[in-house]
Short mmCIF file of C-alpha atoms and ligand atoms in Angstrom, two decimals:
data_model
loop_
_atom_site.label_atom_id
_atom_site.label_comp_id
_atom_site.label_asym_id
_atom_site.label_seq_id
_atom_site.Cartn_x
_atom_site.Cartn_y
_atom_site.Cartn_z
CA MET A 1 -2.99 -35.29 -0.56
CA LEU A 2 -4.38 -33.58 2.54
CA PHE A 3 -2.72 -30.46 4.14
CA ASN A 4 -1.94 -32.82 7.27
CA GLU A 5 0.88 -34.55 5.29
CA LEU A 6 2.21 -31.32 4.43
CA HIS A 7 4.42 -31.11 7.91
CA LEU A 8 2.78 -27.67 8.72
CA PRO A 9 2.64 -27.12 12.59
CA SER A 10 -0.44 -27.72 14.56
CA HIS A 11 -1.69 -23.88 14.95
CA LEU A 12 -1.43 -23.79 11.19
CA LEU A 13 -3.70 -27.24 10.57
CA GLU A 14 -5.93 -26.09 13.29
CA THR A 15 -6.54 -22.69 11.29
CA LEU A 16 -7.09 -24.20 8.20
CA GLU A 17 -9.28 -26.63 9.65
CA ASN A 18 -11.30 -23.72 10.93
CA ILE A 19 -11.63 -22.45 7.41
CA SER A 20 -12.29 -25.67 5.54
CA TYR A 21 -8.99 -25.88 3.58
CA LYS A 22 -8.75 -29.86 3.29
CA VAL A 23 -6.79 -30.58 0.18
CA PRO A 24 -3.67 -28.31 -0.79
CA THR A 25 -4.08 -26.69 -4.46
CA PRO A 26 -0.95 -28.28 -6.99
CA ILE A 27 0.97 -24.98 -6.31
CA GLN A 28 0.70 -25.59 -2.53
CA GLU A 29 1.16 -29.43 -2.41
CA LYS A 30 4.47 -28.36 -4.51
CA ALA A 31 5.74 -25.19 -2.81
CA ILE A 32 4.98 -25.81 0.77
CA PRO A 33 7.69 -28.50 1.31
CA VAL A 34 10.33 -26.40 -0.57
CA LEU A 35 9.84 -23.44 1.46
CA LEU A 36 9.60 -25.40 4.63
CA SER A 37 12.93 -26.90 3.99
CA GLY A 38 14.28 -23.64 3.41
CA ALA A 39 14.99 -23.30 -0.32
CA ASP A 40 14.77 -20.39 -2.59
CA LEU A 41 11.89 -21.03 -4.90
CA LEU A 42 10.95 -19.79 -8.38
CA ALA A 43 7.40 -20.44 -9.12
CA SER A 44 5.10 -19.66 -12.11
CA ALA A 45 1.59 -19.50 -10.80
CA GLN A 46 -1.48 -17.31 -11.83
CA THR A 47 -3.90 -16.10 -9.07
CA GLY A 48 -6.49 -17.87 -8.73
CA THR A 49 -4.01 -21.01 -7.85
CA GLY A 50 -3.73 -20.65 -4.18
CA LYS A 51 -0.41 -19.07 -4.51
CA THR A 52 -0.67 -16.75 -1.65
CA ALA A 53 -1.40 -19.48 0.80
CA ALA A 54 1.47 -21.34 -0.57
CA TYR A 55 4.11 -18.72 0.67
CA CYS A 56 1.91 -17.55 3.87
CA LEU A 57 1.81 -20.90 5.32
CA PRO A 58 5.53 -21.57 5.35
CA MET A 59 6.23 -17.99 6.14
CA LEU A 60 3.99 -17.97 9.18
CA ASN A 61 5.86 -21.63 10.08
CA PHE A 62 9.23 -19.43 10.15
CA LEU A 63 7.80 -16.83 12.21
CA HIS A 64 6.59 -19.04 14.65
CA PHE A 65 10.40 -19.73 16.00
CA GLY A 66 11.65 -16.52 17.04
CA LYS A 67 10.69 -13.00 18.09
CA SER A 68 10.26 -9.93 15.87
CA LYS A 69 11.16 -6.30 17.03
CA PRO A 70 9.55 -2.72 16.72
CA LYS A 71 10.47 -1.50 13.15
CA MET A 72 12.36 -5.01 12.26
CA PRO A 73 10.18 -7.10 10.32
CA ARG A 74 11.72 -10.93 9.75
CA ALA A 75 9.54 -11.38 6.81
CA ILE A 76 8.22 -9.10 3.87
CA THR A 77 5.79 -9.90 0.87
CA LEU A 78 6.62 -7.45 -1.89
CA VAL A 79 3.59 -6.94 -4.18
CA PRO A 80 2.68 -4.56 -7.26
CA THR A 81 -0.91 -3.29 -6.43
CA ARG A 82 -2.62 -1.88 -3.25
CA GLU A 83 -5.40 -4.09 -3.92
CA LEU A 84 -3.02 -7.14 -3.78
CA ALA A 85 -1.50 -5.79 -0.70
CA ALA A 86 -4.81 -5.79 1.06
CA GLN A 87 -5.50 -9.05 -0.01
CA VAL A 88 -2.12 -10.72 1.15
CA VAL A 89 -2.74 -9.41 4.68
CA ALA A 90 -6.11 -10.36 4.57
CA GLU A 91 -4.78 -13.85 3.90
CA LEU A 92 -2.20 -13.67 6.82
CA GLU A 93 -4.79 -12.57 9.14
CA LYS A 94 -6.93 -15.63 8.14
CA PHE A 95 -4.21 -17.95 8.89
CA SER A 96 -2.89 -16.42 12.03
CA ALA A 97 -6.44 -16.57 13.77
CA VAL A 98 -5.20 -19.26 16.43
CA GLN A 99 -1.75 -17.85 16.44
CA LYS A 100 -1.65 -13.99 15.91
CA PHE A 101 1.32 -12.35 14.07
CA LYS A 102 1.55 -8.96 13.67
CA VAL A 103 1.05 -8.00 9.73
CA VAL A 104 1.88 -4.26 8.70
CA GLN A 105 1.00 -2.94 5.29
CA VAL A 106 3.13 -0.47 3.99
CA ILE A 107 1.56 0.88 0.27
CA GLY A 108 1.25 4.16 -1.19
CA GLY A 109 -1.75 5.78 -1.28
CA GLU A 110 -2.97 6.20 1.86
CA GLY A 111 -1.14 8.35 5.13
CA MET A 112 2.46 7.48 6.16
CA MET A 113 1.52 8.29 9.59
CA GLU A 114 -0.71 5.41 10.52
CA GLN A 115 1.76 2.87 9.05
CA GLU A 116 4.81 4.80 10.78
CA ARG A 117 2.97 4.13 13.94
CA ALA A 118 1.91 0.30 13.65
CA LEU A 119 5.65 -0.47 12.83
CA LEU A 120 6.81 1.50 16.02
CA LYS A 121 5.39 -1.81 17.71
CA MET A 122 6.80 -5.19 17.18
CA VAL A 123 6.16 -6.24 13.47
CA ASP A 124 6.66 -9.78 12.17
CA VAL A 125 5.61 -9.33 8.48
CA ILE A 126 5.39 -6.74 6.32
CA VAL A 127 2.70 -6.67 2.73
CA ALA A 128 4.50 -3.79 0.61
CA THR A 129 4.61 -2.05 -2.49
CA PRO A 130 7.87 -1.06 -4.11
CA GLY A 131 7.68 2.70 -3.86
CA ARG A 132 6.37 3.21 -0.04
CA LEU A 133 8.91 0.75 1.21
CA LEU A 134 11.49 2.69 -0.05
CA ASP A 135 10.27 5.79 1.31
CA PHE A 136 10.35 3.90 4.76
CA LEU A 137 13.54 2.68 4.32
CA SER A 138 15.43 5.51 3.01
CA LYS A 139 14.02 7.56 6.12
CA GLY A 140 15.20 5.09 8.55
CA LYS A 141 11.57 4.34 9.59
CA LEU A 142 11.76 0.78 8.68
CA ILE A 143 15.14 -1.64 8.83
CA LEU A 144 15.17 -5.09 7.13
CA ASN A 145 18.35 -6.41 8.71
CA GLU A 146 16.04 -9.09 10.23
CA VAL A 147 14.50 -10.24 6.96
CA LYS A 148 14.90 -13.84 6.64
CA PHE A 149 11.78 -14.33 4.16
CA PHE A 150 11.24 -12.70 1.41
CA VAL A 151 8.35 -13.23 -1.32
CA LEU A 152 8.34 -11.37 -4.65
CA ASP A 153 4.71 -11.66 -5.90
CA GLU A 154 3.86 -10.98 -9.11
CA ALA A 155 6.97 -10.47 -10.16
CA ASP A 156 5.86 -10.13 -14.01
CA LYS A 157 3.23 -7.27 -12.95
CA MET A 158 6.12 -5.53 -10.99
CA LEU A 159 8.29 -5.27 -14.00
CA ASP A 160 5.40 -4.36 -16.27
CA MET A 161 4.31 -1.58 -13.87
CA GLY A 162 7.87 -0.25 -14.17
CA PHE A 163 9.20 -1.60 -10.62
CA LEU A 164 12.60 -3.05 -11.65
CA GLU A 165 14.94 -0.18 -10.47
CA ASP A 166 12.92 0.01 -7.23
CA VAL A 167 13.05 -3.83 -6.49
CA GLU A 168 16.91 -3.84 -7.13
CA LYS A 169 17.10 -1.03 -4.35
CA ILE A 170 14.94 -2.70 -2.18
CA MET A 171 17.41 -6.03 -2.57
CA GLY A 172 20.12 -3.77 -1.71
CA TYR A 173 18.46 -3.34 1.92
CA LEU A 174 17.82 -6.99 2.24
CA PRO A 175 20.39 -9.17 4.64
CA LYS A 176 22.10 -11.76 2.08
CA THR A 177 21.70 -14.50 4.07
CA ARG A 178 17.63 -15.05 3.79
CA GLN A 179 14.92 -17.34 2.08
CA THR A 180 13.51 -15.84 -1.00
CA ALA A 181 10.48 -16.77 -3.36
CA LEU A 182 9.83 -15.31 -6.24
CA PHE A 183 6.40 -15.97 -8.00
CA SER A 184 5.33 -15.14 -11.53
CA ALA A 185 2.34 -15.60 -14.00
CA THR A 186 5.24 -15.54 -17.08
CA PHE A 187 8.36 -15.81 -17.47
CA SER A 188 10.38 -13.16 -19.45
CA LYS A 189 14.44 -12.59 -19.83
CA ALA A 190 14.15 -9.71 -17.42
CA ILE A 191 12.48 -11.66 -14.96
CA LEU A 192 14.82 -14.69 -15.32
CA ASN A 193 17.90 -11.92 -14.89
CA LEU A 194 15.83 -10.60 -11.79
CA SER A 195 15.85 -14.48 -10.51
CA LYS A 196 19.00 -14.52 -10.70
CA LYS A 197 20.38 -11.62 -9.03
CA LEU A 198 17.65 -12.37 -6.37
CA LEU A 199 17.46 -16.07 -5.60
CA ASN A 200 20.15 -18.30 -4.78
CA SER A 201 19.89 -21.94 -6.26
CA PRO A 202 16.24 -22.10 -6.35
CA GLN A 203 13.81 -24.94 -6.75
CA GLN A 204 11.56 -24.45 -9.79
CA ILE A 205 8.08 -25.19 -9.89
CA MET A 206 5.79 -24.50 -12.59
CA ILE A 207 2.42 -24.72 -12.27
CA SER A 208 -0.22 -24.41 -15.29
CA PRO A 209 -3.17 -22.52 -14.26
CA SER A 210 -5.33 -24.67 -16.44
CA ALA A 211 -6.68 -27.37 -13.84
CA THR A 212 -7.39 -24.77 -11.54
CA THR A 213 -8.36 -21.83 -12.82
CA ALA A 214 -9.64 -21.58 -16.25
CA SER A 215 -10.98 -25.01 -17.19
CA THR A 216 -13.95 -24.15 -14.95
CA VAL A 217 -14.53 -20.74 -16.94
CA THR A 218 -17.00 -20.98 -20.08
CA GLN A 219 -16.26 -18.37 -22.67
CA TYR A 220 -18.26 -16.81 -25.18
CA PHE A 221 -17.58 -13.88 -27.75
CA ILE A 222 -20.04 -11.63 -29.16
CA ASN A 223 -19.64 -9.55 -32.26
CA THR A 224 -20.28 -6.13 -32.12
CA THR A 225 -19.57 -2.56 -33.89
CA LEU A 226 -18.24 0.68 -32.17
CA LYS A 227 -21.45 2.12 -32.84
CA THR A 228 -23.79 -0.83 -31.30
CA LYS A 229 -21.18 -1.91 -28.54
CA SER A 230 -23.35 -0.58 -25.82
CA ARG A 231 -26.63 -1.70 -26.88
CA ASP A 232 -25.20 -5.10 -27.54
CA LEU A 233 -24.03 -5.25 -23.99
CA ASN A 234 -27.33 -4.43 -22.63
CA ALA A 235 -28.96 -7.25 -25.23
CA LEU A 236 -26.45 -9.73 -23.88
CA PHE A 237 -27.06 -9.07 -20.02
CA LYS A 238 -30.86 -9.74 -21.19
CA LYS A 239 -30.26 -12.82 -22.91
CA GLU A 240 -27.88 -14.29 -20.35
CA ALA A 241 -29.83 -12.89 -17.42
CA ILE A 242 -26.53 -11.38 -16.37
CA THR A 243 -27.62 -9.50 -13.06
CA SER A 244 -23.83 -8.66 -11.81
CA GLY A 245 -20.11 -9.18 -12.52
CA ILE A 246 -16.72 -7.39 -13.53
CA ILE A 247 -16.75 -5.53 -16.99
CA PHE A 248 -13.18 -4.62 -18.16
CA CYS A 249 -12.34 -1.86 -20.16
CA ASN A 250 -9.32 -1.17 -21.71
CA ARG A 251 -9.30 2.69 -21.46
CA LYS A 252 -10.30 5.09 -18.55
CA ARG A 253 -12.27 7.46 -20.51
CA ASP A 254 -14.48 4.71 -21.81
CA ILE A 255 -15.20 3.21 -18.13
CA GLN A 256 -16.77 6.88 -17.68
CA GLY A 257 -19.14 6.35 -20.56
CA LEU A 258 -19.90 2.60 -19.77
CA LEU A 259 -20.47 3.62 -16.14
CA LYS A 260 -23.44 6.42 -17.51
CA ASP A 261 -24.77 3.84 -19.51
CA LEU A 262 -25.65 1.05 -16.58
CA GLU A 263 -26.63 3.82 -14.40
CA LYS A 264 -29.23 4.76 -17.17
CA TRP A 265 -30.55 0.81 -17.27
CA GLY A 266 -30.88 0.98 -13.51
CA CYS A 267 -27.96 -1.01 -12.37
CA LYS A 268 -25.63 -0.25 -9.44
CA VAL A 269 -22.49 0.45 -10.49
CA GLY A 270 -18.87 1.11 -9.34
CA CYS A 271 -15.70 1.65 -11.13
CA LEU A 272 -12.03 0.61 -10.28
CA HIS A 273 -8.90 1.84 -11.98
CA GLY A 274 -5.83 3.68 -11.22
CA ASP A 275 -6.89 7.23 -11.12
CA LEU A 276 -8.72 6.78 -7.72
CA THR A 277 -7.65 7.15 -4.64
CA GLN A 278 -6.93 4.14 -2.34
CA ALA A 279 -9.88 4.84 -0.21
CA ILE A 280 -12.25 4.77 -2.98
CA ARG A 281 -10.63 1.81 -4.52
CA THR A 282 -10.90 -0.21 -1.25
CA GLN A 283 -14.59 0.93 -0.69
CA THR A 284 -15.80 0.18 -4.12
CA TRP A 285 -14.26 -3.22 -3.51
CA GLN A 286 -15.86 -3.79 -0.61
CA ASP A 287 -19.28 -2.66 -1.89
CA PHE A 288 -18.97 -5.19 -4.77
CA LYS A 289 -17.79 -8.08 -2.65
CA ALA A 290 -21.18 -7.47 -0.42
CA GLY A 291 -23.27 -7.08 -3.20
CA ASN A 292 -24.14 -3.62 -2.85
CA ILE A 293 -22.39 -2.77 -6.50
CA GLN A 294 -23.84 -4.83 -9.13
CA PHE A 295 -21.14 -3.99 -12.07
CA LEU A 296 -17.78 -3.24 -11.02
CA ILE A 297 -16.35 -1.59 -14.36
CA ALA A 298 -12.38 -2.10 -14.09
CA SER A 299 -9.28 -1.13 -15.96
CA ASP A 300 -6.76 -4.00 -16.12
CA VAL A 301 -5.09 -2.64 -13.18
CA ALA A 302 -7.89 -3.99 -11.07
CA ALA A 303 -7.51 -7.50 -12.98
CA ARG A 304 -4.59 -9.18 -11.14
CA GLY A 305 -4.61 -10.40 -7.86
CA LEU A 306 -8.12 -9.47 -6.57
CA ASP A 307 -9.77 -12.02 -4.44
CA SER A 308 -12.77 -12.39 -6.26
CA GLU A 309 -14.01 -16.03 -4.94
CA GLY A 310 -18.04 -16.08 -5.74
CA LEU A 311 -17.76 -14.02 -8.94
CA ASP A 312 -19.33 -15.68 -11.67
CA VAL A 313 -19.30 -13.36 -14.56
CA VAL A 314 -16.43 -11.35 -16.29
CA VAL A 315 -17.47 -9.07 -19.30
CA ASN A 316 -14.81 -7.70 -21.74
CA TYR A 317 -16.35 -4.62 -22.77
CA ASP A 318 -13.24 -4.52 -25.23
CA VAL A 319 -10.74 -7.71 -26.70
CA PRO A 320 -8.03 -6.96 -23.82
CA ASN A 321 -4.64 -5.90 -25.93
CA SER A 322 -2.82 -8.82 -24.86
CA SER A 323 -4.18 -12.43 -24.92
CA ASP A 324 -1.93 -12.54 -21.66
CA ASP A 325 -4.38 -9.83 -20.40
CA TYR A 326 -7.38 -11.88 -21.53
CA VAL A 327 -6.09 -14.48 -19.20
CA HIS A 328 -5.74 -12.49 -16.22
CA ARG A 329 -9.11 -10.85 -16.73
CA ILE A 330 -11.06 -14.26 -17.05
CA GLY A 331 -9.29 -15.58 -13.97
CA ARG A 332 -11.46 -13.03 -12.26
CA THR A 333 -14.19 -15.67 -11.98
CA GLY A 334 -14.18 -20.01 -12.01
CA ARG A 335 -11.58 -19.51 -8.81
CA ALA A 336 -11.21 -22.53 -6.54
CA GLY A 337 -12.89 -24.92 -8.83
CA LYS A 338 -16.20 -22.91 -9.15
CA GLU A 339 -17.80 -22.25 -12.96
CA GLY A 340 -17.36 -19.03 -14.04
CA LYS A 341 -18.59 -17.44 -17.50
CA SER A 342 -16.74 -15.00 -19.42
CA TYR A 343 -18.03 -12.91 -22.31
CA THR A 344 -15.81 -10.54 -24.56
CA LEU A 345 -17.36 -7.97 -26.93
CA CYS A 346 -15.68 -8.29 -30.02
CA LEU A 347 -14.86 -5.65 -32.95
CA PRO A 348 -14.40 -6.63 -36.56
CA SER A 349 -10.63 -5.35 -35.82
CA ASP A 350 -10.20 -7.55 -32.88
CA GLN A 351 -9.92 -10.43 -35.11
CA LYS A 352 -6.25 -10.54 -34.80
CA THR A 353 -6.10 -10.39 -30.83
CA LEU A 354 -9.03 -12.75 -30.87
CA ALA A 355 -7.23 -15.49 -32.76
CA GLU A 356 -3.97 -14.91 -30.53
CA ILE A 357 -6.54 -15.51 -27.69
CA GLU A 358 -7.73 -18.76 -28.89
CA GLY A 359 -4.17 -19.85 -29.88
CA LEU A 360 -3.42 -19.34 -26.26
CA ILE A 361 -6.09 -21.26 -24.90
CA LYS A 362 -5.95 -23.76 -27.84
CA ALA A 363 -9.84 -23.67 -27.95
CA PRO A 364 -12.00 -21.20 -29.71
CA LEU A 365 -14.53 -19.21 -27.89
CA ASN A 366 -18.26 -20.08 -28.07
CA PHE A 367 -20.10 -17.96 -29.84
CA ILE A 368 -23.31 -16.06 -28.92
CA GLU A 369 -25.44 -14.33 -31.11
CA ILE A 370 -27.38 -11.13 -29.86
CA SER A 371 -30.47 -10.11 -31.44
CA LYS A 372 -30.30 -6.33 -31.88
CA GLU A 373 -34.04 -5.75 -30.78
CA LYS A 374 -33.35 -7.71 -27.11
CA THR A 375 -32.64 -4.67 -25.09
CA LEU A 376 -34.00 -4.16 -21.74
CA GLU A 377 -37.35 -2.46 -21.26
CA LYS A 378 -36.77 -2.22 -17.38
CA PRO A 379 -33.80 -2.38 -15.27
CA LEU A 380 -32.16 -5.43 -13.96
CA GLU A 381 -33.02 -6.21 -10.31
CA LYS A 382 -31.08 -8.30 -8.31
CA LYS A 383 -32.68 -10.82 -5.63
CA PRO A 384 -32.21 -9.13 -2.01
CA SER A 385 -30.28 -12.29 -0.79
CA GLU A 386 -27.96 -12.09 -4.45
CA LYS A 387 -24.48 -11.04 -3.74
CA THR A 388 -22.20 -10.75 -6.35
CA THR A 389 -22.72 -14.04 -7.67
CA VAL A 390 -25.22 -14.50 -10.49
CA LYS A 391 -28.18 -17.53 -10.41
CA LYS A 392 -26.40 -20.43 -11.92
CA GLU A 393 -27.90 -22.13 -14.86
CA LYS A 394 -27.07 -24.67 -16.98
CA PRO A 395 -25.46 -22.45 -19.97
CA PRO A 396 -27.41 -22.66 -22.88
CA VAL A 397 -26.63 -25.15 -25.40
CA LYS A 398 -26.59 -23.47 -29.00
CA LYS A 399 -27.75 -25.16 -32.35
CA PRO A 400 -25.99 -24.38 -35.23
CA GLU A 401 -26.73 -21.29 -36.44
CA LYS A 402 -26.00 -19.28 -39.54
CA THR A 403 -23.91 -16.66 -38.50
CA GLU A 404 -20.68 -14.97 -39.77
CA LYS A 405 -17.77 -15.30 -37.66
CA PHE A 406 -14.82 -12.95 -38.20
CA SER A 407 -12.05 -14.84 -37.00
CA LEU A 408 -12.65 -18.47 -37.58
CA GLU A 409 -13.94 -20.66 -40.30
CA PRO A 410 -17.77 -21.35 -39.63
CA ASN A 411 -17.21 -25.15 -39.44
CA LYS A 412 -15.06 -24.20 -36.50
CA ILE A 413 -17.39 -22.46 -34.40
CA PRO A 414 -18.68 -24.74 -31.69
CA HIS A 415 -21.98 -23.96 -30.29
CA VAL A 416 -21.53 -26.04 -27.34
CA ILE A 417 -20.03 -25.49 -23.92
CA LEU A 418 -16.32 -25.85 -23.60
CA SER A 419 -15.15 -28.81 -21.79
CA GLU A 420 -12.12 -30.20 -20.29
CA LYS A 421 -10.54 -29.49 -23.64
CA SER A 422 -10.77 -25.84 -23.38
CA VAL A 423 -8.19 -25.32 -20.50
CA ILE A 424 -5.78 -22.31 -20.60
CA LYS A 425 -2.18 -23.27 -20.75
CA THR A 426 -0.42 -20.01 -20.32
CA GLY A 427 2.13 -21.61 -17.91
CA PHE A 428 4.98 -24.47 -18.80
CA GLY A 429 2.73 -27.18 -17.21
CA ASP A 430 4.91 -28.85 -15.18
CA THR A 431 7.98 -28.94 -17.54
CA VAL A 432 10.55 -26.50 -17.17
CA PRO A 433 11.34 -24.77 -20.87
CA ALA A 434 14.69 -24.80 -21.91
CA PHE A 435 15.16 -21.42 -21.52
CA MET A 436 14.75 -21.86 -17.84
CA ASN A 437 17.43 -24.38 -17.26
CA VAL A 438 20.25 -21.42 -16.53
CA ASN A 439 22.95 -21.86 -13.76
CA TRP A 440 21.72 -20.54 -10.52
CA LYS A 441 24.34 -18.25 -8.77
CA ALA A 442 23.29 -16.39 -5.91
CA ALA A 443 24.39 -12.77 -6.61
CA PRO A 444 25.41 -10.25 -3.85
CA ALA A 445 22.11 -8.90 -2.45
CA ASP A 446 23.80 -5.56 -1.28
P1 LIG B 1 -4.63 -17.33 -4.81
O1 LIG B 1 -4.52 -17.76 -5.62
O2 LIG B 1 -3.97 -17.25 -3.56
O3 LIG B 1 -5.56 -15.71 -5.07
O4 LIG B 1 -6.24 -18.03 -3.89
C1 LIG B 1 -7.45 -18.05 -4.55
C2 LIG B 1 -8.39 -18.45 -3.85
O5 LIG B 1 -8.94 -19.81 -3.72
C3 LIG B 1 -8.70 -17.54 -2.44
O6 LIG B 1 -9.58 -17.02 -1.96
C4 LIG B 1 -8.26 -18.47 -1.36
O7 LIG B 1 -8.73 -17.89 -0.26
C5 LIG B 1 -8.89 -19.86 -2.11
N1 LIG B 1 -8.11 -21.14 -1.72
C6 LIG B 1 -6.96 -21.07 -1.43
N2 LIG B 1 -5.69 -22.14 -1.02
C7 LIG B 1 -7.27 -22.94 -1.33
C8 LIG B 1 -7.61 -24.49 -0.66
N3 LIG B 1 -6.39 -25.30 -0.13
N4 LIG B 1 -8.66 -24.70 -0.72
C9 LIG B 1 -9.53 -23.85 -0.33
N5 LIG B 1 -9.51 -22.77 -0.90
C10 LIG B 1 -8.34 -22.32 -1.31
#
């Protein structure tokens, strides 16, 4: 299918042509017709599947008809993090190149004055995080009576971050007659309860991320110990010629320690975690994308939603606490059909979590043995033209080695690149699980 078969208006088709979007991703192919028809939507889709365009394009189609007023947007996207907000704004601006729409960010961590000033002019769509949005609403600086298109993006993350109460309060400000779309990577009971209150007879779309993201990521693991972890990472960089990428840590305090290590090795490094101001986080992300920073050491806050297109390598310095987080982390690479690699450093105590991850992705990770002697003698260097990507090379096809692996029996350890079989199936595929066949009723929004 091509975009021009989706009945999008000509200004959007022209924009898509200009930015070389030719073929819709599966979520776009399914969600765009539903949203263009005016129906509510409940969609399971992860970042990297093209979900942002799946709702932005119908939203801009809706905005094309009608006129907005100051302080009264006609569409809202509610997102859990500031980074995701910035990314959605960037996508909306990209899609409104031919026909201009006024997009305003209403997010915490930045001064209110500038956002307030922007709202005083005509505003078509706001992209907001819950806390700041409620702030504006309670002060009467924003009125939602004209909102007809409401998107709740990454609803699972929203609830994980404790925003349920805020989301419910925001619902109270929204008009009853509106179109609503809810996107979530996973569906807990809490999400289903929320969706019952928020959505009116929604159409359900379940997209497994497998075909679009993780099947393109070759996933490796390395055995390590607490004592040798930093040295093993160094050896891994050397062995795999890794010169850039995102490195995830579970704890903020470990980020600082690792930062110092990488600086000692001569790498250009930045950090991204929740304690930093928004201005620093934004600058660091831009520096990373521009190639001024080789390695970004990040907490899971940074894992979701960031548009890390072109990123080839993700390193899990710690095995994430949950297998879902693992999927989100490695989803930073291998996006939009491109190839990527992920490396996970495993302690003996990570055995159980590693087994869970392998259960979730329905494939064992590829084992890489790190020679303890192979540490960097000199700083890693990047070619001047290299941005955040590392040089593409054929991943090594390993001969069976005599190495002990603690999570699988030796005969289960593959020493080859994962193939199509290594797809990650964290969604529900195209089948709706029985527990989701609920009776959808619209609950009063206010
Ligand atoms: P998302 O899942 O919305 O974060 O999108 C992941 C990446 O894929 C972003 O960089 C998008 O710009 C890109 N993308 C989304 N849809 C398409 C498409 N149909 N063709 C090419 N690139 C796309």
